[in-house]
Coordinates of C-alpha atoms in Angstrom, one line a residue:
Chain E
M1 CA -6.4 -0.6 -34.3
D2 CA -7.7 2.3 -36.3
N3 CA -5.1 5.0 -36.5
M4 CA -7.7 7.5 -37.5
M5 CA -9.6 7.3 -34.3
T6 CA -10.2 10.4 -32.3
A7 CA -9.8 10.0 -28.5
K8 CA -12.7 10.8 -26.2
I9 CA -11.8 13.6 -24.0
I10 CA -12.3 12.9 -20.3
D11 CA -13.7 16.2 -19.1
G12 CA -12.5 16.7 -15.5
R13 CA -13.9 20.2 -15.3
K14 CA -17.4 19.1 -16.1
L15 CA -17.2 16.0 -13.9
S16 CA -15.8 18.0 -10.9
K17 CA -18.7 20.4 -11.3
E18 CA -21.1 17.5 -11.0
I19 CA -19.3 16.2 -7.9
N20 CA -19.3 19.7 -6.3
H21 CA -23.0 20.1 -7.1
A22 CA -23.8 16.8 -5.3
T23 CA -21.5 17.8 -2.4
A24 CA -23.3 21.2 -2.0
K25 CA -26.6 19.5 -2.0
R26 CA -25.5 17.0 0.6
V27 CA -24.2 19.8 2.8
Q28 CA -27.6 21.4 2.7
Q29 CA -29.3 18.2 3.8
L30 CA -26.8 17.7 6.6
N31 CA -27.3 21.3 7.8
Q32 CA -31.0 20.6 8.1
N33 CA -30.1 17.8 10.5
H34 CA -27.8 20.3 12.4
I35 CA -24.6 18.8 11.0
F36 CA -22.2 21.4 9.7
P37 CA -19.2 19.8 8.0
K38 CA -16.0 21.6 8.8
L39 CA -12.5 21.5 7.3
V40 CA -9.3 23.0 8.7
V41 CA -6.2 23.4 6.5
V42 CA -2.9 23.7 8.2
L43 CA -0.3 25.7 6.2
V44 CA 3.2 26.1 7.4
G45 CA 5.5 28.6 5.8
E46 CA 5.4 30.9 2.7
D47 CA 5.6 28.6 -0.3
P48 CA 3.6 30.5 -2.9
G49 CA 2.3 27.3 -4.6
S50 CA 1.0 26.0 -1.3
Q51 CA -0.6 29.3 -0.4
L52 CA -2.4 29.3 -3.7
Y53 CA -3.7 25.8 -3.3
V54 CA -4.8 26.5 0.3
R55 CA -6.7 29.6 -0.9
M56 CA -8.4 27.6 -3.6
K57 CA -9.4 24.8 -1.2
N58 CA -10.7 27.4 1.3
R59 CA -12.7 29.2 -1.3
K60 CA -14.2 26.0 -2.8
A61 CA -15.2 24.7 0.7
K62 CA -17.0 28.0 1.5
K63 CA -18.8 28.0 -1.9
L64 CA -20.1 24.5 -1.2
G65 CA -21.4 25.4 2.3
I66 CA -18.5 23.6 4.1
Q67 CA -17.2 25.5 7.0
S68 CA -13.5 26.1 6.4
D69 CA -10.6 27.5 8.5
V70 CA -7.0 28.0 7.4
K71 CA -4.3 27.9 10.1
H72 CA -1.3 29.7 8.7
L73 CA 1.9 29.1 10.8
P74 CA 5.3 30.8 10.3
D75 CA 8.1 29.0 8.5
D76 CA 10.0 28.4 11.7
T77 CA 7.2 26.6 13.6
S78 CA 8.5 23.5 15.5
E79 CA 7.2 20.0 14.8
D80 CA 6.0 19.9 18.4
T81 CA 3.8 22.9 17.9
V82 CA 2.2 21.3 14.8
L83 CA 1.6 18.0 16.6
K84 CA -0.1 19.8 19.5
L85 CA -2.3 21.7 17.1
I86 CA -3.3 18.4 15.4
D87 CA -4.1 17.0 18.8
R88 CA -6.3 20.0 19.5
Y89 CA -8.1 19.6 16.2
N90 CA -8.5 15.8 16.8
Q91 CA -10.3 16.6 20.0
D92 CA -12.4 19.5 18.7
N93 CA -15.8 17.9 17.9
S94 CA -16.8 20.7 15.5
I95 CA -14.0 19.7 13.1
D96 CA -14.6 16.9 10.6
G97 CA -11.7 17.1 8.2
I98 CA -8.0 18.0 8.8
L99 CA -5.6 18.7 6.0
V100 CA -1.9 19.5 6.3
Q101 CA -0.6 21.2 3.2
S102 CA 2.5 19.6 1.8
P103 CA 5.5 20.4 1.7
L104 CA 6.4 21.2 5.3
P105 CA 9.5 23.1 6.3
E106 CA 12.6 20.9 6.9
Q107 CA 12.5 20.9 10.7
I108 CA 9.1 19.1 10.6
N109 CA 8.8 15.4 9.8
E110 CA 5.8 15.0 7.5
D111 CA 5.3 11.4 8.5
H112 CA 5.0 12.3 12.1
V113 CA 2.5 15.0 11.5
I114 CA 0.3 13.0 9.1
S115 CA 0.4 10.0 11.4
R116 CA -1.0 12.2 14.2
I117 CA -4.2 13.1 12.4
D118 CA -7.2 11.1 13.7
P119 CA -8.0 8.7 10.8
E120 CA -11.6 9.7 11.1
K121 CA -10.8 13.3 10.4
D122 CA -8.3 12.6 7.6
A123 CA -9.8 14.6 4.7
D124 CA -6.9 13.8 2.3
G125 CA -6.6 10.0 2.8
A126 CA -3.0 10.5 3.9
S127 CA -3.1 9.0 7.4
P128 CA -1.2 5.7 7.5
F129 CA -4.3 3.9 8.9
N130 CA -6.4 4.9 5.9
V131 CA -3.5 4.3 3.4
G132 CA -3.2 0.8 5.0
R133 CA -7.0 0.1 4.7
L134 CA -6.6 0.9 1.0
A135 CA -3.5 -1.3 0.7
I136 CA -5.4 -4.3 2.2
N137 CA -8.5 -3.6 0.2
D138 CA -10.6 -3.1 3.3
E139 CA -14.2 -3.1 2.2
G140 CA -15.3 -0.3 4.5
S141 CA -15.7 3.4 3.7
Y142 CA -12.6 5.6 4.3
P143 CA -10.8 8.6 2.7
I144 CA -8.3 8.0 -0.1
A145 CA -5.7 10.2 -1.6
C146 CA -7.8 12.8 -3.5
T147 CA -6.2 12.9 -6.9
A148 CA -6.0 9.1 -7.1
R149 CA -9.7 8.7 -6.0
G150 CA -10.6 11.4 -8.5
I151 CA -9.0 9.4 -11.3
M152 CA -11.1 6.3 -10.2
T153 CA -14.2 8.5 -10.4
M154 CA -13.2 9.4 -14.0
F155 CA -12.9 5.7 -14.9
K156 CA -16.3 5.0 -13.3
Q157 CA -18.1 7.9 -15.0
Y158 CA -16.7 7.1 -18.4
Q159 CA -17.4 3.4 -17.8
I160 CA -13.8 2.4 -18.4
S161 CA -13.3 -1.2 -17.3
L162 CA -10.1 -2.0 -15.5
K163 CA -10.4 -5.7 -14.9
G164 CA -7.5 -7.6 -16.5
K165 CA -6.2 -4.5 -18.2
N166 CA -2.5 -3.8 -18.3
A167 CA -2.2 -0.5 -16.4
L168 CA 1.0 1.5 -16.0
V169 CA 1.5 4.0 -13.2
I170 CA 4.5 6.3 -13.8
G171 CA 5.7 7.9 -10.6
R172 CA 5.3 6.7 -7.0
S173 CA 4.4 9.8 -4.9
K174 CA 2.3 9.3 -1.8
I175 CA -0.5 11.3 -3.3
V176 CA -0.7 9.9 -6.8
G177 CA 1.4 6.9 -7.8
R178 CA 1.3 4.8 -4.7
P179 CA -2.4 5.0 -4.0
M180 CA -3.1 4.6 -7.7
V181 CA -1.2 1.2 -7.7
N182 CA -3.4 0.0 -4.8
L183 CA -6.6 1.2 -6.3
L184 CA -5.9 -0.4 -9.7
M185 CA -4.9 -3.7 -8.0
N186 CA -8.2 -3.6 -6.0
E187 CA -10.0 -3.3 -9.3
N188 CA -8.4 -6.4 -10.7
A189 CA -6.0 -4.6 -13.2
Q190 CA -2.5 -5.9 -13.9
V191 CA -0.5 -3.0 -12.5
T192 CA 3.0 -1.9 -13.2
N193 CA 4.7 1.0 -11.4
I194 CA 7.9 2.5 -12.9
N195 CA 10.1 5.3 -11.5
K196 CA 13.1 7.3 -12.6
F197 CA 15.4 4.2 -12.3
A198 CA 13.6 2.5 -15.2
N199 CA 16.1 1.7 -18.0
D200 CA 13.6 2.1 -20.8
T201 CA 10.4 3.9 -20.1
S202 CA 9.0 3.4 -23.6
A203 CA 9.3 -0.4 -23.2
Y204 CA 6.7 -0.1 -20.5
T205 CA 4.5 2.6 -22.0
R206 CA 4.2 0.8 -25.4
K207 CA 2.5 -2.2 -23.8
A208 CA 0.1 -0.4 -21.5
D209 CA -3.7 -0.4 -22.0
I210 CA -4.0 2.4 -19.5
I211 CA -1.3 4.9 -18.5
I212 CA -1.4 7.2 -15.5
S213 CA 1.5 9.5 -15.7
A214 CA 2.7 11.8 -12.9
T215 CA 6.3 12.7 -13.8
G216 CA 6.5 16.4 -14.6
K217 CA 8.1 15.7 -17.9
C218 CA 6.7 17.4 -21.0
H219 CA 5.9 15.2 -24.0
L220 CA 7.0 12.0 -22.1
L221 CA 4.1 10.2 -23.8
N222 CA 3.7 10.6 -27.5
K223 CA 2.7 8.7 -30.7
N224 CA 6.0 6.8 -30.7
N225 CA 5.7 5.1 -27.3
V226 CA 1.9 4.7 -26.7
K227 CA -0.1 2.1 -28.4
P228 CA -3.2 3.0 -30.4
G229 CA -6.4 2.7 -28.3
A230 CA -4.6 3.3 -25.0
I231 CA -6.2 5.3 -22.2
I232 CA -4.1 8.3 -21.1
I233 CA -4.6 9.9 -17.6
D234 CA -2.3 12.8 -17.4
V235 CA -1.4 14.1 -13.9
G236 CA 1.5 16.2 -15.1
Q237 CA 1.4 20.0 -14.6
N238 CA 4.3 21.3 -16.5
R239 CA 5.3 24.5 -18.4
D240 CA 6.5 23.8 -22.0
E241 CA 9.1 25.9 -23.9
N242 CA 6.5 28.6 -24.5
D243 CA 5.5 28.7 -20.8
K244 CA 2.2 27.0 -21.7
L245 CA 0.7 24.7 -19.1
V246 CA 0.9 21.2 -20.4
G247 CA 0.9 17.6 -19.0
D248 CA 3.2 14.6 -19.4
A249 CA 1.5 13.7 -22.6
D250 CA 1.7 15.3 -26.0
F251 CA -2.0 15.9 -26.2
D252 CA -2.2 16.8 -29.9
D253 CA -0.2 13.7 -30.8
L254 CA -2.1 11.4 -28.6
S255 CA -5.6 12.6 -29.0
S256 CA -5.6 11.1 -32.5
I257 CA -4.5 7.6 -31.4
A258 CA -5.7 7.2 -27.8
S259 CA -9.2 5.9 -27.0
Y260 CA -9.5 8.3 -24.0
I261 CA -7.3 11.1 -22.8
T262 CA -7.5 13.8 -20.1
P263 CA -6.5 17.3 -21.1
V264 CA -4.2 19.6 -19.1
P265 CA -5.7 21.9 -17.9
G266 CA -9.2 20.7 -17.3
G267 CA -8.5 17.0 -16.7
V268 CA -7.3 15.5 -13.5
G269 CA -6.6 18.9 -11.9
P270 CA -10.1 19.9 -10.9
M271 CA -10.9 16.4 -9.6
T272 CA -8.5 16.7 -6.7
I273 CA -10.3 19.6 -4.9
A274 CA -13.7 18.2 -5.7
T275 CA -12.7 14.9 -4.1
L276 CA -11.3 16.7 -1.1
M277 CA -14.7 18.4 -0.5
E278 CA -16.5 15.1 -1.1
Q279 CA -14.4 13.4 1.5
T280 CA -14.7 16.1 4.1
V281 CA -18.5 15.7 3.9
E282 CA -18.1 11.9 4.0
D283 CA -16.0 12.3 7.2
A284 CA -18.7 14.4 8.7
V285 CA -21.4 11.8 7.8
R286 CA -19.4 8.9 9.3
R287 CA -18.5 10.9 12.4
H288 CA -22.2 11.7 13.1
K289 CA -23.5 8.2 12.5
Chain O
M1 CA 23.0 -15.2 -21.3
D2 CA 24.7 -18.5 -20.6
N3 CA 22.2 -21.4 -20.8
M4 CA 24.6 -23.6 -19.0
M5 CA 24.5 -21.6 -15.8
T6 CA 23.5 -23.3 -12.5
A7 CA 21.4 -21.2 -10.3
K8 CA 22.6 -20.2 -6.8
I9 CA 20.2 -21.8 -4.3
I10 CA 18.8 -19.3 -1.7
D11 CA 19.0 -21.3 1.4
G12 CA 16.1 -20.2 3.6
R13 CA 16.7 -22.9 6.1
K14 CA 20.2 -21.7 6.8
L15 CA 19.3 -18.0 6.8
S16 CA 16.3 -18.5 9.1
K17 CA 18.6 -20.3 11.6
E18 CA 20.9 -17.4 11.6
I19 CA 18.0 -15.0 12.2
N20 CA 16.7 -17.2 15.0
H21 CA 20.2 -17.4 16.6
A22 CA 20.4 -13.6 16.6
T23 CA 16.9 -13.4 18.0
A24 CA 17.6 -15.8 20.9
K25 CA 20.8 -13.8 21.7
R26 CA 18.8 -10.5 21.7
V27 CA 16.2 -12.1 24.0
Q28 CA 18.9 -13.1 26.5
Q29 CA 20.2 -9.5 26.5
L30 CA 16.7 -8.1 27.0
N31 CA 16.1 -10.6 29.8
Q32 CA 19.2 -9.2 31.6
N33 CA 17.5 -5.8 31.4
H34 CA 14.3 -7.3 32.9
I35 CA 12.5 -7.2 29.5
F36 CA 10.7 -10.4 28.7
P37 CA 9.3 -10.3 25.1
K38 CA 5.9 -12.0 25.0
L39 CA 3.8 -13.1 22.0
V40 CA 0.1 -14.1 22.1
V41 CA -1.4 -16.0 19.2
V42 CA -5.2 -16.0 18.9
L43 CA -6.6 -19.0 17.1
V44 CA -10.3 -19.3 16.4
G45 CA -11.8 -22.6 15.3
E46 CA -10.5 -26.0 14.4
D47 CA -8.8 -25.5 11.0
P48 CA -6.0 -28.1 11.0
G49 CA -3.6 -26.1 9.0
S50 CA -4.0 -23.1 11.3
Q51 CA -3.6 -25.3 14.4
L52 CA -0.3 -26.7 13.0
Y53 CA 1.0 -23.2 12.2
V54 CA 0.1 -21.9 15.6
R55 CA 1.8 -24.8 17.3
M56 CA 4.9 -24.2 15.2
K57 CA 5.0 -20.5 16.2
N58 CA 4.4 -21.3 19.8
R59 CA 7.2 -23.9 19.9
K60 CA 9.7 -21.7 18.1
A61 CA 9.0 -18.7 20.4
K62 CA 9.6 -20.8 23.5
K63 CA 12.8 -22.2 21.9
L64 CA 14.1 -18.7 21.4
G65 CA 13.2 -17.6 24.9
I66 CA 10.2 -15.6 23.9
Q67 CA 7.2 -16.0 26.2
S68 CA 4.3 -17.3 24.2
D69 CA 0.7 -17.9 24.9
V70 CA -2.0 -19.4 22.6
K71 CA -5.6 -18.4 23.1
H72 CA -7.7 -21.0 21.3
L73 CA -11.3 -20.0 21.0
P74 CA -14.2 -22.1 19.7
D75 CA -15.4 -21.9 16.1
D76 CA -18.6 -20.1 17.1
T77 CA -16.9 -17.2 18.9
S78 CA -18.5 -13.8 18.2
E79 CA -16.6 -10.9 16.6
D80 CA -17.3 -8.9 19.7
T81 CA -15.6 -11.5 22.0
V82 CA -12.5 -11.4 19.8
L83 CA -12.5 -7.6 19.8
K84 CA -12.7 -7.4 23.5
L85 CA -9.9 -10.0 23.9
I86 CA -7.7 -7.8 21.6
D87 CA -8.6 -4.8 23.7
R88 CA -7.5 -6.7 26.8
Y89 CA -4.2 -7.7 25.2
N90 CA -3.6 -4.1 24.0
Q91 CA -3.9 -3.0 27.6
D92 CA -1.8 -5.8 29.1
N93 CA 1.6 -4.3 29.5
S94 CA 3.3 -7.7 29.6
I95 CA 2.3 -8.5 26.0
D96 CA 4.6 -7.2 23.2
G97 CA 3.2 -9.0 20.1
I98 CA -0.3 -10.0 19.1
L99 CA -1.0 -12.3 16.2
V100 CA -4.5 -13.4 15.0
Q101 CA -4.2 -16.5 13.0
S102 CA -5.9 -16.3 9.6
P103 CA -8.5 -17.5 8.4
L104 CA -11.2 -16.5 10.9
P105 CA -14.7 -18.1 10.9
E106 CA -17.3 -16.4 8.7
Q107 CA -19.1 -14.5 11.5
I108 CA -15.9 -12.6 12.3
N109 CA -14.7 -9.7 10.0
E110 CA -11.0 -10.1 9.8
D111 CA -10.5 -6.4 8.9
H112 CA -12.3 -5.3 12.0
V113 CA -10.1 -7.6 14.2
I114 CA -6.8 -6.7 12.6
S115 CA -7.6 -3.0 12.8
R116 CA -8.2 -3.3 16.5
I117 CA -4.7 -4.5 17.3
D118 CA -2.5 -1.8 18.8
P119 CA 0.0 -1.1 15.9
E120 CA 2.8 -1.1 18.5
K121 CA 1.9 -4.8 19.4
D122 CA 1.4 -5.9 15.8
A123 CA 3.8 -8.8 15.4
D124 CA 2.6 -9.7 11.9
G125 CA 2.7 -6.3 10.2
A126 CA -1.0 -6.7 9.5
S127 CA -2.4 -3.6 11.2
P128 CA -3.6 -1.0 8.7
F129 CA -1.5 1.6 10.4
N130 CA 1.7 -0.4 9.8
V131 CA 0.6 -1.5 6.3
G132 CA 0.1 2.2 5.6
R133 CA 3.5 3.2 6.9
L134 CA 5.0 0.7 4.5
A135 CA 2.8 2.0 1.7
I136 CA 4.1 5.6 2.2
N137 CA 7.6 4.4 2.7
D138 CA 7.8 5.8 6.2
E139 CA 11.4 5.8 7.3
G140 CA 10.7 4.7 10.9
S141 CA 10.9 1.2 12.3
Y142 CA 7.7 -0.9 12.2
P143 CA 6.5 -4.5 11.7
I144 CA 6.0 -5.7 8.1
A145 CA 4.1 -8.8 6.8
C146 CA 6.5 -11.5 7.8
T147 CA 6.8 -13.5 4.6
A148 CA 7.4 -10.4 2.5
R149 CA 10.0 -9.0 4.9
G150 CA 11.6 -12.4 5.0
I151 CA 12.0 -12.3 1.2
M152 CA 13.6 -8.9 1.5
T153 CA 16.1 -10.3 4.1
M154 CA 17.0 -13.0 1.5
F155 CA 17.7 -10.3 -1.2
K156 CA 19.9 -8.5 1.3
Q157 CA 21.8 -11.5 2.5
Y158 CA 22.5 -12.7 -1.0
Q159 CA 23.4 -9.1 -2.1
I160 CA 20.7 -9.1 -4.8
S161 CA 20.3 -5.5 -6.0
L162 CA 16.7 -4.4 -6.8
K163 CA 17.2 -0.9 -8.0
G164 CA 15.8 -0.4 -11.6
K165 CA 15.1 -4.2 -11.9
N166 CA 12.0 -5.4 -13.6
A167 CA 10.3 -7.2 -10.7
L168 CA 7.1 -9.3 -11.1
V169 CA 4.8 -10.2 -8.2
I170 CA 2.3 -12.9 -9.0
G171 CA -0.6 -12.8 -6.6
R172 CA -2.0 -10.0 -4.3
S173 CA -2.7 -11.4 -0.9
K174 CA -2.4 -9.2 2.1
I175 CA 0.4 -11.3 3.5
V176 CA 2.6 -11.7 0.4
G177 CA 1.7 -10.0 -2.9
R178 CA 0.6 -6.6 -1.6
P179 CA 3.4 -5.9 0.9
M180 CA 5.9 -7.2 -1.7
V181 CA 4.8 -4.6 -4.2
N182 CA 5.3 -1.8 -1.7
L183 CA 8.7 -3.2 -0.5
L184 CA 10.0 -3.5 -4.0
M185 CA 8.8 0.0 -4.9
N186 CA 10.5 1.3 -1.9
E187 CA 13.7 -0.3 -3.1
N188 CA 13.5 1.5 -6.5
A189 CA 12.5 -1.6 -8.5
Q190 CA 10.1 -1.4 -11.4
V191 CA 7.2 -3.5 -10.1
T192 CA 4.5 -5.3 -11.8
N193 CA 1.7 -7.1 -10.0
I194 CA -0.5 -9.6 -11.9
N195 CA -3.5 -11.6 -10.7
K196 CA -5.8 -14.4 -12.0
F197 CA -7.3 -11.9 -14.5
A198 CA -4.1 -11.6 -16.5
N199 CA -4.7 -12.7 -20.1
D200 CA -1.3 -14.0 -20.6
T201 CA 0.9 -14.7 -17.6
S202 CA 3.9 -15.8 -19.6
A203 CA 4.0 -12.4 -21.4
Y204 CA 4.8 -10.9 -18.0
T205 CA 7.0 -13.7 -16.6
R206 CA 9.3 -13.7 -19.7
K207 CA 10.3 -10.1 -19.2
A208 CA 11.0 -10.2 -15.5
D209 CA 14.4 -10.0 -13.9
I210 CA 12.9 -11.0 -10.6
I211 CA 9.8 -13.1 -10.0
I212 CA 8.0 -13.5 -6.7
S213 CA 5.3 -16.1 -7.2
A214 CA 2.5 -16.9 -4.7
T215 CA -0.2 -18.5 -6.7
G216 CA -0.5 -22.2 -5.6
K217 CA -0.1 -23.5 -9.1
C218 CA 2.5 -26.2 -9.7
H219 CA 4.9 -25.7 -12.5
L220 CA 3.5 -22.2 -13.3
L221 CA 7.1 -21.0 -13.9
N222 CA 9.4 -23.1 -16.2
K223 CA 12.0 -22.9 -18.8
N224 CA 9.5 -21.8 -21.4
N225 CA 8.3 -18.6 -19.7
V226 CA 11.3 -17.5 -17.6
K227 CA 14.3 -15.7 -19.0
P228 CA 17.8 -17.0 -18.4
G229 CA 19.4 -15.3 -15.4
A230 CA 16.1 -14.4 -13.7
I231 CA 15.8 -14.6 -9.9
I232 CA 13.0 -16.8 -8.7
I233 CA 11.4 -16.4 -5.3
D234 CA 8.9 -19.2 -4.9
V235 CA 6.2 -18.7 -2.2
G236 CA 4.0 -21.5 -3.5
Q237 CA 3.4 -24.5 -1.2
N238 CA 1.7 -27.1 -3.4
R239 CA 1.3 -30.8 -3.7
D240 CA 2.2 -32.2 -7.2
E241 CA 0.7 -35.3 -8.9
N242 CA 2.8 -37.5 -6.6
D243 CA 1.8 -35.7 -3.5
K244 CA 5.2 -34.2 -3.2
L245 CA 5.6 -30.7 -1.7
V246 CA 6.5 -28.3 -4.5
G247 CA 6.3 -24.6 -5.2
D248 CA 5.0 -22.6 -8.2
A249 CA 8.3 -23.0 -10.1
D250 CA 9.5 -26.1 -11.8
F251 CA 12.7 -26.3 -9.7
D252 CA 14.7 -28.8 -11.8
D253 CA 13.9 -26.9 -15.0
L254 CA 14.7 -23.5 -13.6
S255 CA 17.7 -24.3 -11.5
S256 CA 19.6 -24.7 -14.7
I257 CA 18.7 -21.2 -16.2
A258 CA 17.9 -18.9 -13.2
S259 CA 20.7 -17.0 -11.5
Y260 CA 19.1 -17.5 -8.0
I261 CA 16.2 -19.7 -6.9
T262 CA 14.5 -20.6 -3.6
P263 CA 13.8 -24.3 -3.1
V264 CA 10.5 -25.6 -1.8
P265 CA 10.7 -26.7 1.0
G266 CA 13.6 -24.9 2.6
G267 CA 13.3 -21.5 0.8
V268 CA 10.8 -18.8 1.7
G269 CA 8.9 -21.1 4.2
P270 CA 11.2 -21.0 7.2
M271 CA 11.7 -17.2 6.8
T272 CA 8.2 -16.4 7.8
I273 CA 8.3 -17.7 11.4
A274 CA 11.9 -16.5 11.9
T275 CA 10.7 -13.0 10.9
L276 CA 7.7 -13.2 13.2
M277 CA 10.0 -13.9 16.1
E278 CA 12.4 -11.1 15.0
Q279 CA 9.5 -8.7 14.9
T280 CA 8.0 -9.7 18.3
V281 CA 11.4 -8.9 19.9
E282 CA 11.6 -5.6 17.9
D283 CA 8.1 -4.7 19.2
A284 CA 9.3 -5.4 22.7
V285 CA 12.4 -3.2 22.2
R286 CA 10.4 -0.3 20.8
R287 CA 7.8 -0.6 23.6
H288 CA 10.5 -0.4 26.3
K289 CA 12.4 2.5 24.8

């Protein structure tokens, strides 16, 4: 391998703009056929990060012509109240996509709430039914966890082949690590998932052709534990010692030896919301078929 | 590691008998409360292997006091007919467990049929909703693919700790490989899944602390590619050159270097039906709560 190589930057900002552009166009066409895709986001409590994300999603939806409502409930809302709200949205024929912002307050069991969403209105690919379809590699069309699907879109757009590759997924969250493992398996990769109980993370990272990292640890991946030519997908969103937004990878270090790398910010980040919008519109299309 | 070690044999025959004994006892208790667990198995076509399996399941159910019906449909049955049958079983309150024997004839889409089964009556853990619950590590109680759950029962009974271990799953079927990956991830193992597109299988097998193999290749695992002290779970059911039933592992070779190994026959095999019976009764218990 050539140590002098410069990695190709996977430009998530540009790619997400293209997806959003296509989504907006599709919404216009649907509107002409009297179909008006609509998303509702349920936010419980006052978590500032969640409030920010929900505002961003709401704003982006409106910008693309998707009807969007935010239901903001107080921190002490009961599980039963949320379940009944979901039931109401499930029955409301004007709603195509339902998203419950995570995390939920302690008194609400997230699994119960997510399981209640009609799989046909699941904008986030979080419903067990849709997660299961992915996990059995069902050939049909269904929503998938947005960040994970956004990463697959990156591979496709940059013509990165996965078949037979040694792919490493670091982290096993419901929204990134777990769906990533299934998506990569479905694309014929050899897939390893490691978590915080791994004795020696570097023993795994050194052998990987592709690394998808979602750990929240600055500089976890660097020249010393990544092989030249590897493809680095960085899902981390961390603050370094200078309070600068960085990922799990040492970008300066790795951009000289990786073959592809996603920057932070401007990499995986923008793909999540773009995919959420894409899936809301796909839900609408499937529901009106 | 000591090359002179002799592997402990994981005795699936004995363990499955214990499970069956507990299941029979539980059925008796339920009967006293006027609950009569009932399984229906749907068999389409004349595949001799499937017919044998269905007979074995039916016989075992009856032996344990579980009511059991087999619905045998002709090879040219339409998908719609099977879907309507499933709908009827879903509505029939006397039925607790529904199992559709795989494979189905070409004209029937297996995903459609399996998705139609009420997740509460899914004896096989095949319904996407239940697969998804496993894939998000839902804490509730739900059926899981029987062979994979049977293997987890083995780990538990033999007090084999999975946390942090380097576990390798060879194969990615819906009934073994895929659920195994999720079960191992949920138990904090570091999990690798490889398939037929792996360039060098031995590079993976050599590093594994635990190998679960479901490939159908005789002698795939042997002294040359398994590390001393590894734990070998052999899901293979193959005929060797002398028409003898063997697994994916060279048992004679590995029983001298592995720490634990499952024989073929008498290892994983009997666990599948025992787990199916266990889950049918669990379905009944959950439904009558």
